[in-house]
Amino acid sequence: LSGGPGTNATGQPIHIYQHLRADHDIVLLDQRGTGFSQRLGYEECLVLALQNDAPAAQIEALQAAAYIPVENPRPLGLDELDVPLLNEACWDRFTEQGLDLNQFTTANNAQDMVELVKALNYDSFAVHGVSYGTRLAMTIMNNMSAYDAAPQLRSVVLDSPIPPSIYTLDSFPRRAHDHMPQLLAECQADAACRQAYPNLDTRLAALLNGLEEEPITADGVTVTLDDVVKQLGTVPSSQAGYVPKMIAELEAGTLDTYLALRDGIVGTDPPENYVGDWDRSDPVQAFIADAVDAIGGGNAGSELILNLTVSLLDADPLAALQAVVMETFTGDAGDQLITQLGTLTPEAIAASPYVAQVQADFAAEAGTGDPEELARLELAKQRQAVSIYLAWPFFNAIHCAEDIPFRRFEDAVNSLNDLAFPQLGNLVSSQTLADLCLNWPMEAAPVQVKDPVSSSVPALILQGAYDPRTPVWMGKRAARELENSTYVLVPQAGHEIWGFAGDCTGQIATAFVQDPDAELDLSCMEARQPQWALPGDGE
């Protein structure tokens, strides 16, 4: 069950399930409103607007918002868009097509999932939900007794969980904050880190407060509050181990570790390489794997895999790969990947078994190579790329039924004010979310959708320690609500765990699905713990 809400499932790679496929069927279904299941996206809305001579202002706004692979591969973010205007345009266009938008809800998507399993004649099934997909999974768990002749739900993997009881509007200000108290607590739990950097929470608060008054300047370089907030906002790869040292140095007016992190000199190695089904002896596959590591996996990783793979069909694959990298990455990550591309030769591409398979698959689809058929296939590739992109009107439908009616922007303000480090919080997205339902007259769901979930179905909760979207407190709440759950905190991991955190997590999730009642071996997690940089290291 994919996340968002608004991403598809049928476009996601399935290599994470490779060890289950010997004795399990893998079923991917696009939720209604996503992918190829009556997708509610700005892209579909734009087509309808053009076909029906919508006002020019609506068409212009939709063109800025729509993901169009060739013409507009980088649409504006939700915070930059005129959401009320887009809502009016899309509500009218979709309803004119006879769609009842009030039917696009989590409860109905949950019923769809169970009906699909019934239609496929399975006696039992397991569920893997990711991000919003965990809210959908927990809705299925909560409602199993109400489904007519439902097969047995054996187990559920909740991957980066956001339980239905979470109010999204309150959580948005915390997205770049909540991993930091977790990181500092981990340092204080380590004897060497605690001795080197005591009272880090108090010291970080003082540092941020001081930066509000005056930036730090050393050796001709000035570092502002915004610079430090940006650096602390995410801690991908192995950056976490350097953060305490960076804080201590910034207190003393020293920029060495800050600049090393900013420029990608340290902290770029993943805590654990995820081998998956990428053969790193093949330079092409190694490059794709490194690119996915750099972007942090997740839905963006799936989209990147598709775009890089399509590039291999180009007459000049190296130039096409470079174009994708330059569109996707900025800064040091982009520079490193461009440098890596410089070592990838035409001969290596020609010898790659992955490229050979991609080209063979395309040739089989292209048949005789008829130009009209090739043009159709090119459009099909573009449509596939669009289907992976988040369907924003569907995102509206879910939140305007199940979240926004029950909260106010003031709740987000209170959430921000309660943060240990309010400078790391942000109200911009919360304001956008608070206004999300203007001109989108969705019926509010019964308030009971926010009740805690009750279920005895075995559940594995995979929680990234530094997840900015569904932070640790959400995973802990899911564990409290579910009486038969196993909570696994994955060190140095962000959002979406099974597919992108590493082989250790994949082994744990696979073992759980194969036997949800067996005791799990979590010993491989120890190797993922942060390696704290101490004073004097590297000098």
Coordinates of C-alpha atoms in Angstrom, one line a residue:
L1 CA 0.0 0.0 0.0
S2 CA 1.7 3.1 -1.2
G3 CA 2.0 6.5 0.5
G4 CA 1.4 10.1 -0.2
P5 CA -1.5 10.0 -0.2
G6 CA -1.5 10.1 -3.9
T7 CA 1.4 7.9 -5.1
N8 CA 0.8 4.7 -7.1
A9 CA 1.8 1.1 -6.3
T10 CA 2.1 -0.6 -9.7
G11 CA 5.0 1.6 -10.7
Q12 CA 7.1 0.7 -7.6
P13 CA 10.1 -1.7 -7.9
I14 CA 9.4 -5.1 -6.3
H15 CA 13.0 -6.2 -5.7
I16 CA 12.6 -5.7 -1.9
Y17 CA 10.3 -8.8 -2.0
Q18 CA 12.8 -11.0 -3.8
H19 CA 13.1 -13.4 -0.8
L20 CA 9.4 -13.8 -0.5
R21 CA 8.6 -14.5 -4.1
A22 CA 9.5 -18.1 -3.9
D23 CA 6.4 -18.9 -1.8
H24 CA 4.3 -15.7 -1.8
D25 CA 2.3 -13.8 -4.5
I26 CA 3.1 -10.1 -4.6
V27 CA 0.0 -8.0 -5.3
L28 CA 0.3 -4.3 -6.1
L29 CA -2.9 -2.3 -6.5
D30 CA -3.2 1.4 -7.3
Q31 CA -5.6 2.9 -4.8
R32 CA -8.6 4.6 -6.3
G33 CA -7.5 8.1 -7.2
T34 CA -3.8 7.1 -7.9
G35 CA -1.7 5.6 -10.7
F36 CA -4.0 4.0 -13.3
S37 CA -7.1 3.7 -11.0
Q38 CA -9.0 6.8 -12.0
R39 CA -6.1 9.1 -11.0
L40 CA -7.0 12.4 -9.6
G41 CA -4.0 14.5 -10.6
Y42 CA -3.3 18.0 -11.8
E43 CA -2.2 16.3 -15.1
E44 CA -5.6 14.8 -15.7
C45 CA -7.3 18.0 -14.6
L46 CA -5.2 19.9 -17.2
V47 CA -6.3 17.6 -20.0
L48 CA -9.9 18.1 -19.1
A49 CA -9.4 21.9 -18.8
L50 CA -7.9 22.1 -22.3
Q51 CA -10.6 19.9 -23.7
N52 CA -13.4 22.0 -22.2
D53 CA -12.1 25.5 -22.8
A54 CA -11.5 26.4 -19.2
P55 CA -10.6 30.0 -18.3
A56 CA -7.0 30.9 -19.2
A57 CA -6.1 31.6 -15.6
Q58 CA -7.0 28.0 -14.6
I59 CA -5.1 26.5 -17.6
E60 CA -2.0 28.6 -16.8
A61 CA -2.1 27.5 -13.1
L62 CA -2.5 23.8 -14.0
Q63 CA 0.4 24.0 -16.5
A64 CA 2.6 25.3 -13.7
A65 CA 1.4 22.5 -11.3
A66 CA 1.3 19.5 -13.6
Y67 CA 4.2 17.1 -14.0
I68 CA 4.8 16.9 -17.8
P69 CA 8.0 14.8 -18.4
V70 CA 9.2 16.8 -21.5
E71 CA 7.7 20.3 -21.0
N72 CA 7.5 20.7 -17.2
P73 CA 9.6 18.1 -15.4
R74 CA 9.9 20.3 -12.3
P75 CA 6.4 21.6 -11.4
L76 CA 6.0 24.2 -8.7
G77 CA 5.6 23.0 -5.1
L78 CA 2.2 23.1 -3.3
D79 CA 3.5 26.1 -1.3
E80 CA 4.1 28.1 -4.5
L81 CA 0.7 27.4 -6.1
D82 CA -2.7 29.1 -6.1
V83 CA -4.4 26.1 -4.4
P84 CA -7.9 27.6 -4.2
L85 CA -7.8 28.3 -8.0
L86 CA -6.6 24.8 -8.7
N87 CA -9.2 23.3 -6.4
E88 CA -12.0 25.1 -8.2
A89 CA -10.8 24.1 -11.6
C90 CA -10.2 20.4 -10.7
W91 CA -13.4 20.0 -8.6
D92 CA -15.5 21.3 -11.5
R93 CA -13.6 19.3 -14.2
F94 CA -13.8 16.0 -12.3
T95 CA -17.4 16.3 -11.2
E96 CA -18.4 17.2 -14.8
Q97 CA -17.0 13.8 -15.7
G98 CA -19.5 12.2 -13.3
L99 CA -17.1 11.5 -10.5
D100 CA -18.3 11.6 -7.0
L101 CA -15.2 12.9 -5.3
N102 CA -16.6 12.1 -1.8
Q103 CA -16.0 8.4 -2.6
F104 CA -12.3 8.8 -2.7
T105 CA -11.6 8.1 1.0
T106 CA -9.3 5.9 3.1
A107 CA -12.3 3.8 4.2
N108 CA -13.3 3.0 0.7
N109 CA -9.7 2.3 -0.4
A110 CA -9.4 -0.1 2.5
Q111 CA -12.6 -1.9 1.4
D112 CA -11.2 -2.0 -2.2
M113 CA -8.1 -3.8 -0.9
V114 CA -10.1 -6.5 0.9
E115 CA -12.4 -6.9 -2.1
L116 CA -9.4 -7.4 -4.4
V117 CA -8.0 -10.2 -2.1
K118 CA -11.4 -11.8 -2.1
A119 CA -11.7 -11.6 -5.9
L120 CA -8.3 -13.3 -6.3
N121 CA -9.6 -16.1 -4.1
Y122 CA -6.9 -15.9 -1.4
D123 CA -7.7 -17.5 2.0
S124 CA -5.3 -15.1 3.8
F125 CA -3.0 -12.2 3.1
A126 CA -0.4 -10.0 4.6
V127 CA -0.1 -6.2 4.1
H128 CA 2.9 -3.9 3.7
G129 CA 1.9 -0.3 4.1
V130 CA 4.3 2.6 3.5
S131 CA 3.7 6.1 5.0
Y132 CA 0.1 7.0 4.3
G133 CA -0.2 3.4 3.2
T134 CA 0.2 2.5 6.9
R135 CA -2.9 4.6 7.7
L136 CA -4.7 2.6 5.1
A137 CA -3.3 -0.6 6.5
M138 CA -4.4 0.3 10.0
T139 CA -7.9 1.1 8.7
I140 CA -8.0 -2.4 7.2
M141 CA -6.9 -3.8 10.6
N142 CA -9.5 -1.8 12.5
N143 CA -12.4 -2.8 10.2
M144 CA -11.7 -6.5 9.5
S145 CA -14.6 -7.7 11.4
A146 CA -17.0 -5.5 9.4
Y147 CA -15.9 -6.8 6.0
D148 CA -18.2 -9.5 4.6
A149 CA -16.5 -12.9 4.1
A150 CA -13.0 -11.3 4.4
P151 CA -10.0 -13.6 4.1
Q152 CA -7.7 -13.8 7.2
L153 CA -5.4 -10.9 7.7
R154 CA -2.2 -12.8 8.8
S155 CA 0.1 -9.9 9.5
V156 CA 0.9 -6.2 8.7
V157 CA 4.2 -4.4 8.2
L158 CA 3.8 -0.7 9.1
D159 CA 6.7 1.0 7.3
S160 CA 7.2 4.6 8.4
P161 CA 3.8 4.7 10.2
I162 CA 1.3 7.6 10.5
P163 CA -1.7 6.2 12.4
P164 CA -5.2 7.5 11.6
S165 CA -5.3 9.2 15.0
I166 CA -2.5 11.6 14.0
Y167 CA -3.6 15.1 13.0
T168 CA -1.5 16.0 10.0
L169 CA -1.9 19.7 10.4
D170 CA -0.3 19.6 13.8
S171 CA 2.6 17.4 12.6
F172 CA 3.8 19.5 9.7
P173 CA 5.7 22.2 11.7
R174 CA 7.7 19.4 13.2
R175 CA 8.9 17.8 10.0
A176 CA 12.5 19.2 10.1
H177 CA 12.7 19.1 13.9
D178 CA 11.8 15.9 15.5
H179 CA 14.8 13.9 14.4
M180 CA 17.1 16.3 16.2
P181 CA 16.0 15.5 19.8
Q182 CA 16.3 11.8 18.9
L183 CA 19.8 12.3 17.6
L184 CA 20.9 14.3 20.6
A185 CA 19.4 11.7 23.0
E186 CA 21.3 8.9 21.2
C187 CA 24.6 10.9 21.7
Q188 CA 23.8 11.3 25.4
A189 CA 23.1 7.6 25.7
D190 CA 26.6 6.8 24.3
A191 CA 29.3 7.2 27.1
A192 CA 32.0 8.7 24.8
C193 CA 29.7 11.1 23.1
R194 CA 28.1 12.2 26.3
Q195 CA 31.5 12.9 27.9
A196 CA 32.7 14.8 24.9
Y197 CA 29.4 16.8 24.4
P198 CA 27.4 17.0 27.6
N199 CA 24.0 18.9 27.7
L200 CA 23.7 19.1 24.0
D201 CA 20.0 19.9 24.0
T202 CA 20.6 23.0 26.1
R203 CA 23.7 24.0 24.1
L204 CA 21.9 23.6 20.7
A205 CA 19.0 25.8 21.9
A206 CA 21.5 28.5 23.0
L207 CA 23.4 28.2 19.7
L208 CA 20.2 28.7 17.6
N209 CA 19.1 31.6 19.8
G210 CA 22.5 33.3 19.4
L211 CA 22.4 32.9 15.7
E212 CA 19.1 34.7 15.6
E213 CA 21.0 37.7 16.9
E214 CA 24.3 37.4 15.0
P215 CA 25.8 35.1 12.4
I216 CA 29.1 33.3 12.9
T217 CA 32.1 34.5 10.8
A218 CA 35.4 32.7 10.5
D219 CA 38.1 32.8 7.9
G220 CA 36.0 35.0 5.6
V221 CA 33.0 32.6 5.7
T222 CA 29.7 33.8 7.3
V223 CA 27.2 31.2 8.6
T224 CA 23.7 32.3 9.4
L225 CA 20.8 30.8 11.3
D226 CA 19.2 29.7 8.0
D227 CA 22.5 28.0 7.0
V228 CA 22.6 26.0 10.2
V229 CA 18.9 25.2 10.2
K230 CA 19.3 23.9 6.6
Q231 CA 22.2 21.7 7.7
L232 CA 20.3 20.3 10.7
G233 CA 17.0 19.9 8.8
T234 CA 18.0 16.4 7.5
V235 CA 20.8 14.0 8.4
P236 CA 21.0 11.6 5.5
S237 CA 23.6 8.8 5.0
S238 CA 26.0 8.9 8.0
Q239 CA 25.9 12.6 8.8
A240 CA 24.4 12.1 12.3
G241 CA 27.7 11.1 13.8
Y242 CA 29.2 14.5 13.0
V243 CA 26.3 16.7 14.3
P244 CA 27.4 16.9 18.0
K245 CA 30.9 17.9 17.0
M246 CA 29.5 20.5 14.6
I247 CA 27.4 22.0 17.4
A248 CA 30.4 22.2 19.7
E249 CA 32.6 23.8 17.1
L250 CA 30.0 26.4 16.1
E251 CA 29.7 27.4 19.8
A252 CA 33.4 28.2 19.6
G253 CA 33.1 30.0 16.3
T254 CA 34.8 27.2 14.3
L255 CA 33.3 26.1 11.0
D256 CA 35.4 23.0 10.1
T257 CA 32.8 20.3 10.6
Y258 CA 29.9 22.4 9.4
L259 CA 31.8 23.1 6.1
A260 CA 32.8 19.4 5.8
L261 CA 29.1 18.4 6.1
R262 CA 27.9 21.1 3.9
D263 CA 30.4 20.3 1.1
G264 CA 29.9 16.5 1.4
I265 CA 33.4 15.9 2.5
V266 CA 32.2 13.7 5.5
G267 CA 29.0 11.9 6.2
T268 CA 28.3 10.8 2.7
D269 CA 28.7 7.0 3.2
P270 CA 25.4 5.1 3.8
P271 CA 25.2 3.5 7.2
E272 CA 24.6 0.2 5.4
N273 CA 24.7 -0.4 1.7
Y274 CA 21.5 -1.9 0.3
V275 CA 22.4 -4.5 -2.2
G276 CA 18.9 -5.4 -3.3
D277 CA 18.9 -6.8 -6.8
W278 CA 21.5 -4.3 -8.1
D279 CA 24.7 -6.0 -9.3
R280 CA 27.4 -3.4 -8.3
S281 CA 29.9 -5.3 -10.5
D282 CA 28.0 -3.8 -13.4
P283 CA 29.0 0.0 -13.6
V284 CA 25.5 1.0 -14.9
Q285 CA 23.7 -0.8 -12.0
A286 CA 26.3 0.6 -9.5
F287 CA 25.6 4.1 -10.8
I288 CA 21.8 3.7 -10.5
A289 CA 22.2 2.3 -6.9
D290 CA 24.4 5.2 -5.9
A291 CA 22.0 7.7 -7.3
V292 CA 19.1 6.2 -5.4
D293 CA 21.2 6.2 -2.2
A294 CA 21.9 9.9 -2.8
I295 CA 18.2 10.8 -3.1
G296 CA 17.3 8.8 0.0
G297 CA 15.1 6.2 -1.6
G298 CA 11.3 6.5 -1.1
N299 CA 8.9 7.4 -3.9
A300 CA 11.5 9.8 -5.3
G301 CA 13.9 6.9 -5.6
S302 CA 11.4 4.9 -7.5
E303 CA 10.8 7.8 -9.9
L304 CA 14.5 8.2 -10.3
I305 CA 15.0 4.5 -11.2
L306 CA 12.4 4.8 -13.9
N307 CA 13.9 8.0 -15.4
L308 CA 17.4 6.6 -15.4
T309 CA 16.3 3.4 -16.9
V310 CA 14.4 5.2 -19.7
S311 CA 17.6 7.2 -20.4
L312 CA 19.4 4.0 -21.3
L313 CA 17.1 3.8 -24.4
D314 CA 18.4 7.1 -25.7
A315 CA 20.8 7.3 -28.7
D316 CA 23.3 8.9 -26.3
P317 CA 22.7 7.2 -22.9
L318 CA 25.5 9.1 -21.1
A319 CA 24.0 12.5 -22.1
A320 CA 20.5 11.4 -21.2
L321 CA 21.7 10.1 -17.8
Q322 CA 23.5 13.4 -17.2
A323 CA 20.4 15.3 -18.0
V324 CA 18.4 13.4 -15.5
V325 CA 21.0 13.9 -12.8
M326 CA 21.2 17.6 -13.4
E327 CA 17.4 17.9 -13.3
T328 CA 17.2 15.9 -10.0
F329 CA 20.2 16.9 -7.9
T330 CA 22.0 20.1 -6.9
G331 CA 25.1 20.7 -4.9
D332 CA 27.6 18.1 -3.9
A333 CA 25.4 15.0 -4.6
G334 CA 24.9 16.2 -8.1
D335 CA 28.6 16.9 -8.6
Q336 CA 29.6 13.5 -7.3
L337 CA 27.2 11.7 -9.6
I338 CA 28.3 13.8 -12.6
T339 CA 31.9 12.9 -11.8
Q340 CA 30.9 9.2 -11.5
L341 CA 29.2 9.5 -14.9
G342 CA 32.5 10.7 -16.3
T343 CA 34.0 7.3 -15.5
L344 CA 31.1 5.4 -17.2
T345 CA 32.1 4.6 -20.7
P346 CA 30.0 3.7 -23.8
E347 CA 31.8 0.3 -23.8
A348 CA 30.6 -0.3 -20.2
I349 CA 27.0 0.6 -21.1
A350 CA 27.2 -1.7 -24.2
A351 CA 28.4 -4.6 -22.0
S352 CA 25.9 -4.1 -19.2
P353 CA 23.4 -7.0 -18.8
Y354 CA 21.0 -4.5 -17.2
V355 CA 21.1 -2.3 -20.3
A356 CA 20.7 -5.3 -22.6
Q357 CA 17.6 -6.4 -20.7
V358 CA 16.1 -2.9 -20.8
Q359 CA 16.7 -2.6 -24.5
A360 CA 15.4 -6.1 -25.2
D361 CA 12.2 -5.4 -23.3
F362 CA 11.7 -2.2 -25.2
A363 CA 12.5 -3.9 -28.6
A364 CA 9.9 -6.6 -27.8
E365 CA 7.3 -4.0 -27.1
A366 CA 8.3 -2.0 -30.1
G367 CA 7.8 -5.0 -32.4
T368 CA 8.7 -4.1 -36.0
G369 CA 9.9 -0.6 -35.1
D370 CA 7.0 1.1 -36.8
P371 CA 7.3 4.9 -36.2
E372 CA 3.7 5.2 -35.0
E373 CA 4.2 2.3 -32.6
L374 CA 7.4 3.8 -31.3
A375 CA 5.6 7.1 -30.8
R376 CA 2.9 5.3 -28.9
L377 CA 5.4 3.6 -26.7
E378 CA 7.1 6.9 -26.0
L379 CA 3.8 8.4 -24.8
A380 CA 3.2 5.2 -22.7
K381 CA 6.6 5.8 -21.0
Q382 CA 5.7 9.4 -20.3
R383 CA 2.3 8.3 -18.9
Q384 CA 4.0 5.8 -16.7
A385 CA 6.2 8.5 -15.4
V386 CA 3.2 10.7 -14.7
S387 CA 1.4 7.9 -12.9
I388 CA 4.3 7.7 -10.3
Y389 CA 4.1 11.4 -9.5
L390 CA 1.9 12.3 -6.6
A391 CA -1.8 13.0 -7.5
W392 CA -2.4 16.2 -5.6
P393 CA -6.2 16.4 -5.9
F394 CA -6.4 13.0 -4.4
F395 CA -4.1 14.2 -1.6
N396 CA -6.7 17.0 -1.1
A397 CA -9.6 14.4 -1.0
I398 CA -8.0 12.4 1.8
H399 CA -7.0 15.4 4.0
C400 CA -10.1 17.4 3.4
A401 CA -12.2 14.5 4.6
E402 CA -10.1 13.1 7.4
D403 CA -7.8 15.8 8.8
I404 CA -8.4 19.4 8.0
P405 CA -12.1 19.6 9.2
F406 CA -11.0 18.7 12.7
R407 CA -8.1 21.1 13.2
R408 CA -7.2 24.8 12.8
F409 CA -4.1 26.6 11.8
E410 CA -3.8 27.8 15.4
D411 CA -3.2 24.1 16.3
A412 CA -0.1 24.1 14.1
V413 CA 1.1 27.3 15.7
N414 CA 0.8 25.8 19.1
S415 CA 2.7 22.7 17.9
L416 CA 5.5 24.9 16.7
N417 CA 5.6 26.8 19.9
D418 CA 6.0 23.6 21.9
L419 CA 9.1 22.5 20.0
A420 CA 12.5 22.3 21.8
F421 CA 14.1 24.1 18.9
P422 CA 11.4 26.2 17.3
Q423 CA 13.9 27.6 14.7
L424 CA 13.9 24.1 13.1
G425 CA 10.1 24.3 12.7
N426 CA 8.2 25.8 9.8
L427 CA 4.6 27.0 9.4
V428 CA 4.6 27.6 5.7
S429 CA 3.5 24.1 4.8
S430 CA 1.0 24.1 7.7
Q431 CA -0.6 27.3 6.3
T432 CA -0.8 25.8 2.9
L433 CA -2.4 22.7 4.4
A434 CA -4.8 24.7 6.5
D435 CA -6.1 26.4 3.3
L436 CA -6.0 23.2 1.3
C437 CA -9.8 22.7 1.3
L438 CA -10.8 26.2 0.0
N439 CA -13.0 25.5 -3.1
W440 CA -12.8 21.8 -2.4
P441 CA -16.2 21.0 -0.8
M442 CA -15.4 17.5 0.4
E443 CA -17.7 16.0 3.0
A444 CA -16.0 15.5 6.4
A445 CA -15.6 11.9 7.5
P446 CA -17.1 10.9 10.8
V447 CA -14.8 12.1 13.6
Q448 CA -14.4 8.5 14.6
V449 CA -11.8 8.1 11.9
K450 CA -9.4 9.8 14.3
D451 CA -10.0 7.2 17.0
P452 CA -7.1 4.9 18.0
V453 CA -7.0 1.6 16.1
S454 CA -7.8 -1.6 17.9
S455 CA -6.5 -4.9 16.4
S456 CA -4.8 -8.1 17.6
V457 CA -3.3 -8.8 14.1
P458 CA 0.5 -9.2 14.4
A459 CA 2.2 -6.0 13.3
L460 CA 5.8 -5.1 12.6
I461 CA 6.5 -1.4 13.0
L462 CA 9.6 -0.2 11.1
Q463 CA 10.5 3.3 12.3
G464 CA 13.4 5.4 11.0
A465 CA 15.2 7.2 13.8
Y466 CA 15.6 10.4 11.7
D467 CA 12.4 10.2 9.7
P468 CA 11.3 13.8 8.9
R469 CA 7.8 12.9 7.6
T470 CA 6.7 10.3 10.1
P471 CA 9.0 10.8 13.1
V472 CA 9.6 8.5 16.1
W473 CA 6.6 9.6 18.1
M474 CA 4.3 8.4 15.4
G475 CA 5.8 5.0 15.4
K476 CA 5.5 4.8 19.2
R477 CA 1.9 5.8 19.0
A478 CA 1.2 3.0 16.5
A479 CA 2.9 0.6 18.9
R480 CA 0.8 1.8 21.8
E481 CA -2.4 1.4 19.9
L482 CA -1.7 -2.1 18.5
E483 CA -1.7 -4.8 21.2
N484 CA 0.3 -7.4 19.1
S485 CA 3.0 -5.2 17.6
T486 CA 6.8 -5.3 17.4
Y487 CA 8.5 -1.9 17.3
V488 CA 11.8 -1.7 15.5
L489 CA 13.7 1.6 15.6
V490 CA 16.1 1.6 12.6
P491 CA 19.2 3.7 13.4
Q492 CA 20.3 6.4 10.9
A493 CA 17.3 5.8 8.7
G494 CA 14.8 8.2 7.3
H495 CA 11.4 7.7 5.5
E496 CA 10.5 4.3 3.9
I497 CA 12.4 1.6 5.5
W498 CA 12.0 -1.8 3.9
G499 CA 13.0 -0.7 0.5
F500 CA 15.7 1.8 1.2
A501 CA 17.2 1.4 4.7
G502 CA 19.4 -1.7 4.0
D503 CA 19.6 -5.4 3.8
C504 CA 19.3 -5.8 7.6
T505 CA 15.8 -4.3 7.6
G506 CA 14.9 -6.4 4.6
Q507 CA 15.9 -9.5 6.4
I508 CA 13.8 -8.6 9.4
A509 CA 10.7 -7.7 7.4
T510 CA 11.0 -10.8 5.3
A511 CA 11.3 -13.1 8.4
F512 CA 8.3 -11.4 10.0
V513 CA 6.0 -12.0 6.9
Q514 CA 7.2 -15.6 6.7
D515 CA 6.4 -16.2 10.4
P516 CA 4.9 -13.3 12.3
D517 CA 4.9 -15.3 15.6
A518 CA 8.6 -16.1 15.6
E519 CA 11.0 -14.1 17.6
L520 CA 12.9 -11.6 15.4
D521 CA 16.6 -11.5 15.2
L522 CA 17.5 -7.7 15.4
S523 CA 21.2 -8.1 16.0
C524 CA 22.2 -6.7 12.6
M525 CA 20.8 -3.3 13.7
E526 CA 23.8 -2.8 15.9
A527 CA 26.1 -2.1 12.9
R528 CA 23.8 0.8 11.9
Q529 CA 24.4 2.8 15.1
P530 CA 26.0 6.3 14.5
Q531 CA 29.8 6.5 14.8
W532 CA 30.3 9.7 16.8
A533 CA 33.0 12.0 15.7
L534 CA 34.9 13.1 18.8
P535 CA 37.2 16.1 19.4
G536 CA 40.5 15.7 17.7
D537 CA 39.2 13.1 15.2
G538 CA 40.7 13.6 11.8
E539 CA 43.1 16.3 12.9

